[in-house]
XYZ file of C-alpha atoms in Angstrom:
401
model
C -14.412 -97.273 61.655
C -14.741 -99.648 64.494
C -12.423 -102.299 62.264
C -10.372 -101.490 65.225
C -12.388 -101.425 67.638
C -14.800 -104.385 67.678
C -17.532 -102.799 70.683
C -18.049 -106.796 72.486
C -15.962 -107.653 74.998
C -14.639 -110.293 73.457
C -12.893 -108.639 71.144
C -11.427 -106.888 73.881
C -10.239 -109.749 75.781
C -8.304 -111.385 72.429
C -6.681 -107.743 72.317
C -5.622 -108.479 75.552
C -4.739 -111.702 75.263
C -2.742 -110.661 71.890
C -0.658 -108.017 73.996
C 0.442 -109.288 77.157
C 3.250 -111.640 75.916
C 4.208 -107.223 74.132
C 4.111 -105.696 77.789
C 7.130 -105.664 79.003
C 10.323 -105.348 77.200
C 8.619 -104.291 74.446
C 6.348 -102.293 75.243
C 8.562 -99.993 77.744
C 10.975 -99.929 74.507
C 8.255 -98.929 71.752
C 5.461 -97.702 73.000
C 6.610 -94.019 71.858
C 6.866 -94.172 68.506
C 3.799 -93.656 66.439
C 3.749 -96.143 63.101
C 0.614 -94.457 61.620
C -3.089 -96.029 61.772
C -2.910 -99.778 62.014
C 0.168 -99.872 62.383
C -0.112 -99.299 66.706
C 0.645 -102.559 67.083
C 3.930 -101.789 69.819
C 0.497 -100.388 71.988
C -1.724 -102.958 73.535
C -4.788 -100.223 72.058
C -7.311 -101.660 75.294
C -8.006 -97.856 75.756
C -11.559 -97.437 73.955
C -12.762 -100.716 76.377
C -10.988 -99.650 79.727
C -12.621 -96.046 78.907
C -16.368 -97.938 79.490
C -15.022 -100.841 81.818
C -16.286 -103.334 79.309
C -12.576 -104.165 80.445
C -11.777 -103.576 84.182
C -8.420 -102.133 85.058
C -7.095 -104.910 87.476
C -7.976 -107.926 85.159
C -6.194 -106.018 83.396
C -2.746 -105.082 85.207
C -4.188 -108.735 86.279
C -3.730 -110.852 83.382
C -0.295 -108.469 83.072
C 1.069 -108.938 86.664
C -0.113 -113.427 85.120
C 3.616 -113.373 82.815
C 5.458 -110.723 83.599
C 7.094 -109.315 87.511
C 6.604 -105.906 88.202
C 9.989 -104.277 87.755
C 9.323 -105.304 84.734
C 6.080 -104.695 83.297
C 6.000 -101.321 85.372
C 5.577 -98.662 82.814
C 2.812 -100.814 80.680
C 1.072 -101.237 84.860
C 2.140 -97.357 85.219
C 0.026 -96.376 81.645
C -3.225 -97.361 82.971
C -3.002 -96.518 86.236
C -2.520 -92.453 84.663
C -6.162 -92.431 83.431
C -6.685 -93.646 87.788
C -5.465 -90.463 88.438
C -6.735 -88.551 86.793
C -9.799 -89.394 87.611
C -8.924 -88.989 91.274
C -7.658 -85.713 90.800
C -10.547 -84.198 89.060
C -13.069 -86.258 91.765
C -10.662 -83.882 94.666
C -12.135 -81.629 92.296
C -14.798 -80.588 90.427
C -14.523 -77.100 89.990
C -12.467 -78.099 87.351
C -14.201 -79.779 85.511
C -16.347 -77.137 84.996
C -14.222 -74.400 84.890
C -13.221 -76.384 81.690
C -17.252 -76.346 80.714
C -17.235 -72.602 81.237
C -13.847 -71.723 79.108
C -15.430 -74.242 75.840
C -18.147 -72.155 76.492
C -16.830 -68.814 76.054
C -14.022 -70.126 73.094
C -17.575 -71.858 70.948
C -18.820 -68.001 71.132
C -15.770 -66.576 69.956
C -15.446 -68.645 66.961
C -19.686 -68.251 66.938
C -18.406 -63.559 66.414
C -14.982 -64.302 64.908
C -14.977 -65.320 61.453
C -10.931 -65.483 60.855
C -11.014 -67.410 64.798
C -14.126 -70.307 62.731
C -11.877 -70.518 59.477
C -8.975 -71.325 61.427
C -10.812 -73.396 63.850
C -12.231 -75.096 61.523
C -8.837 -75.059 59.087
C -7.266 -77.818 62.066
C -10.305 -79.847 62.819
C -10.919 -80.392 59.140
C -6.890 -80.996 58.676
C -6.517 -78.617 56.231
C -3.850 -76.606 58.007
C -0.307 -76.512 56.468
C 1.933 -78.415 58.994
C 0.472 -81.878 57.182
C 2.015 -84.498 61.137
C -1.159 -82.021 62.008
C -3.368 -83.058 59.232
C -2.077 -86.362 59.120
C -3.437 -86.599 62.872
C -7.058 -85.340 62.023
C -8.285 -87.310 60.230
C -7.100 -90.387 61.780
C -8.883 -89.643 64.781
C -11.910 -88.824 62.464
C -11.845 -92.126 60.714
C -10.722 -94.362 63.997
C -11.349 -92.344 66.138
C -7.893 -92.861 68.334
C -4.664 -91.346 68.326
C -1.261 -92.637 69.861
C -0.293 -90.512 73.217
C 1.748 -89.697 71.788
C 0.350 -88.491 68.877
C -1.998 -86.649 71.287
C 0.547 -84.805 73.756
C 2.070 -82.799 69.890
C -1.355 -82.111 68.110
C -2.712 -81.027 71.072
C 1.327 -78.425 71.775
C 0.632 -77.535 67.580
C -2.841 -76.853 68.640
C -2.477 -74.333 71.296
C 0.956 -73.139 70.649
C 1.484 -72.857 67.305
C -1.738 -72.849 65.625
C -2.944 -70.762 69.027
C -6.280 -71.739 68.903
C -8.552 -72.476 72.640
C -7.058 -75.601 74.688
C -10.311 -75.660 75.424
C -11.918 -76.971 72.193
C -9.417 -79.319 71.383
C -10.375 -80.828 74.520
C -13.684 -80.631 72.743
C -12.174 -81.572 69.673
C -10.897 -85.241 70.812
C -13.801 -86.078 73.372
C -16.484 -85.591 70.362
C -14.250 -87.958 68.432
C -12.276 -90.885 70.503
C -13.745 -93.647 71.705
C -11.475 -93.671 74.594
C -12.410 -89.745 75.820
C -12.338 -89.757 79.103
C -13.660 -86.333 80.957
C -10.954 -87.075 83.630
C -7.881 -87.646 81.506
C -8.793 -85.331 78.111
C -8.990 -82.359 80.178
C -6.910 -82.774 82.534
C -4.201 -83.686 79.543
C -5.073 -81.026 78.138
C -4.496 -78.919 80.093
C -1.285 -79.872 81.408
C 0.464 -79.546 77.170
C -0.901 -75.881 77.893
C 0.599 -75.848 81.147
C -2.205 -75.195 83.611
C -1.722 -78.596 85.412
C 1.240 -78.645 86.574
C 1.656 -74.187 86.500
C 4.031 -72.632 84.217
C 5.521 -75.995 82.875
C 3.799 -76.579 78.916
C 4.625 -79.471 77.064
C 5.786 -78.449 73.643
C 6.382 -80.308 70.203
C 9.424 -80.542 68.942
C 10.531 -81.219 64.984
C 13.177 -83.244 66.533
C 10.750 -85.200 68.544
C 8.312 -85.752 65.919
C 11.048 -86.723 63.191
C 12.606 -89.437 66.147
C 9.461 -91.124 67.032
C 7.337 -91.177 63.247
C 10.818 -92.580 62.391
C 10.430 -89.844 60.153
C 7.500 -90.133 58.499
C 7.416 -86.741 58.958
C 9.619 -83.943 60.274
C 7.728 -80.815 60.681
C 11.485 -78.670 60.160
C 10.630 -75.364 60.859
C 6.772 -75.273 60.410
C 6.292 -75.022 64.740
C 7.054 -72.184 67.178
C 9.680 -73.516 69.021
C 9.738 -71.620 72.604
C 6.275 -71.086 73.836
C 5.925 -69.867 76.766
C 2.767 -71.600 78.477
C -0.346 -70.455 79.355
C -2.349 -68.417 82.654
C -4.372 -70.633 84.609
C -6.222 -69.872 88.125
C -4.970 -72.106 91.015
C -6.338 -75.487 91.273
C -10.093 -75.229 94.010
C -9.294 -76.817 97.405
C -8.486 -79.969 96.664
C -12.299 -82.606 98.116
C -11.743 -85.425 99.744
C -12.388 -88.131 97.486
C -15.403 -90.216 98.038
C -16.152 -93.887 99.192
C -18.610 -94.125 97.198
C -22.521 -95.634 99.178
C -22.935 -98.503 100.781
C -25.943 -101.139 98.549
C -28.397 -102.589 100.816
C -29.680 -104.743 98.145
C -32.518 -105.168 100.154
C -34.847 -102.361 99.257
C -36.813 -103.103 96.151
C -34.322 -101.719 93.419
C -33.785 -100.608 90.245
C -30.352 -100.469 88.062
C -29.125 -97.650 86.336
C -26.265 -98.874 83.589
C -24.055 -96.119 81.774
C -20.967 -95.748 80.067
C -18.448 -95.133 82.393
C -18.781 -99.129 84.054
C -20.401 -102.064 81.298
C -19.057 -104.558 83.693
C -22.168 -104.625 85.702
C -20.951 -108.536 88.294
C -19.828 -107.296 90.466
C -23.282 -105.393 92.043
C -24.425 -108.372 91.408
C -22.441 -110.162 93.594
C -23.591 -107.769 96.698
C -26.937 -109.219 96.342
C -28.508 -106.904 93.832
C -31.017 -108.239 92.117
C -33.009 -105.366 90.297
C -37.288 -105.195 89.906
C -35.832 -103.850 86.402
C -32.763 -101.883 84.940
C -32.370 -99.208 81.896
C -29.759 -97.629 80.467
C -28.363 -94.222 80.211
C -27.329 -92.678 77.256
C -24.788 -88.585 78.434
C -24.298 -88.879 74.484
C -25.697 -85.947 73.726
C -23.636 -83.709 76.606
C -20.565 -84.753 75.851
C -20.575 -81.185 74.171
C -21.952 -78.831 72.879
C -20.960 -79.031 69.267
C -22.337 -82.515 68.051
C -21.373 -85.927 69.159
C -19.176 -87.972 65.928
C -21.492 -90.414 64.475
C -18.913 -93.430 64.544
C -18.958 -92.412 69.142
C -21.808 -92.488 69.813
C -22.744 -95.919 68.138
C -19.193 -97.429 69.640
C -20.647 -96.370 72.975
C -24.017 -98.116 72.142
C -22.674 -101.129 70.607
C -19.993 -101.864 73.900
C -23.675 -100.616 75.818
C -25.841 -103.204 73.370
C -22.665 -106.113 73.938
C -23.040 -105.307 78.737
C -26.724 -105.438 78.074
C -26.833 -108.820 76.344
C -24.654 -110.069 78.600
C -25.682 -109.845 81.556
C -29.131 -110.141 80.351
C -30.482 -112.778 82.555
C -29.670 -110.720 85.411
C -31.157 -107.387 84.720
C -34.515 -107.832 84.781
C -36.574 -106.140 82.391
C -34.224 -103.586 79.723
C -35.259 -99.569 79.180
C -32.529 -98.461 76.694
C -31.864 -95.094 75.463
C -32.681 -92.866 78.546
C -31.173 -88.761 78.570
C -31.894 -87.074 81.278
C -32.326 -87.457 84.309
C -35.960 -86.449 84.770
C -36.481 -89.708 82.086
C -34.438 -91.937 85.143
C -37.093 -90.982 88.253
C -40.528 -91.429 86.021
C -39.433 -94.715 84.871
C -38.095 -95.029 88.191
C -40.793 -94.680 90.164
C -43.208 -96.650 87.707
C -41.452 -99.461 88.881
C -41.927 -98.997 92.188
C -38.832 -98.919 93.295
C -37.735 -97.736 96.576
C -33.386 -97.193 95.693
C -31.822 -96.204 91.789
C -27.960 -98.286 92.381
C -25.728 -97.003 89.616
C -21.981 -97.768 89.228
C -20.187 -94.637 90.935
C -20.419 -92.973 87.459
C -16.383 -90.337 87.959
C -16.795 -86.457 87.378
C -18.561 -85.822 83.673
C -21.702 -86.217 81.436
C -22.539 -88.913 83.274
C -22.030 -87.711 86.834
C -24.329 -84.581 85.828
C -27.338 -85.979 84.563
C -27.541 -88.262 87.412
C -26.555 -85.246 90.682
C -30.152 -83.912 89.108
C -32.380 -87.050 89.525
C -34.609 -85.715 92.249
C -37.138 -87.435 95.000
C -36.229 -90.907 94.380
C -32.162 -92.348 96.334
C -29.503 -93.300 94.547
C -27.221 -95.435 95.785
C -23.765 -94.734 93.600
C -20.996 -97.908 95.323
C -17.610 -97.219 94.355
C -15.556 -99.934 93.107
C -12.533 -101.536 95.472
C -10.083 -100.168 92.939
C -10.747 -96.754 92.951
C -12.074 -96.411 96.499
C -7.975 -97.806 97.384
C -6.349 -95.159 94.544
C -7.948 -92.467 93.890
C -6.980 -90.804 98.046
C -3.168 -91.153 97.146
C -4.216 -87.687 93.105
C -3.602 -85.119 95.657
C -0.447 -83.809 93.909
C 1.861 -84.861 90.855
C 1.332 -88.890 89.159
C 4.998 -89.063 90.003
C 3.865 -88.668 93.696
C 1.352 -90.835 93.129
C 2.739 -93.990 90.878
C 5.387 -94.501 94.544
C 1.489 -96.156 95.848
C 1.239 -98.371 92.528
C 3.142 -101.181 93.699
C 0.877 -100.851 97.184
C -1.747 -100.305 95.294
C -1.505 -103.584 93.191
C -0.900 -106.137 96.596
C -4.414 -104.818 97.518
C -6.065 -106.125 94.064
C -4.447 -110.123 95.339
C -7.771 -111.776 96.200
C -9.744 -109.647 93.984
C -11.802 -110.920 90.514
C -13.074 -108.576 88.771
C -15.745 -108.811 86.308
């Protein structure tokens, strides 16, 4: 159901323009309220576009700060930076993504061998539990590809602590159905709710909070586990250095690979890139061991079509829908390229495919926005957010495209 999220940059810009007047006090006071499908005007609903960088973070922040002071719009600006923080945190600890995938594989094996668990998991995914609010959010997610952030937290907490289902299966359910599903934000947010991200501190959904912020639409009194203990998890792996990205030499015969993590390639053309040809990488099948929702697949595909149509004059001959490292390498060699250029892909399915390309250099430039921000994601968000004014100041003069 892409009616709520038309898959074009034009639609994204229209949403941004409509939201900017509300990005300060209105947003700060109303952002926690989940008013239901089609009633999310109190938040921007820009996340499906920002996640795929059909619209960039600096672009959104600049639009808001063109209307409001940072002091009055800081709540919204901080929300934009949450995604950046999660990405930076995971870039420096990529083993956490591998740990999630291993945990998901174990949980999926259990689902296939334990009929009781399978029945409980299916009931949760179908929204057929005894908890009305949870069922509503399951249906909204499946039908619209979106959930309010507060509802995501409640849903995850109920999934983990009341329904007692493996958190990895819940994170997978979200990734398969969210238009803005992001490996870093999704995985680490579920870990945070479970109590394994900020170890020993979990997020507990409470009936009173749900009733208040749904304006009484739901009040699951006596249905939720009241004081659950955080889940146990391994210690965080040692922190690596944040990536700096590769230097682009546009004089070498190059091909361009576009992917779902960055659908605004103009910054590469500004660096002098003139690709012999361009291909699009489709990593959708690698998101989950299960089938990704058809509406999510079609949404990503339509966003890429919009991207390649807008930039067609700069792309050269276009090949669409490559899905493996081998296919990309064979295509690039058939063009006569000496290097493959692609925007830096953060930890996740796209990066996994690109990392498996052998025998031909893969040049991955990193946007200035990420290069500046990611190294500060060393600990919790509250330490990171102290750097936001400095990061915003550094954007001065940047013209994201």
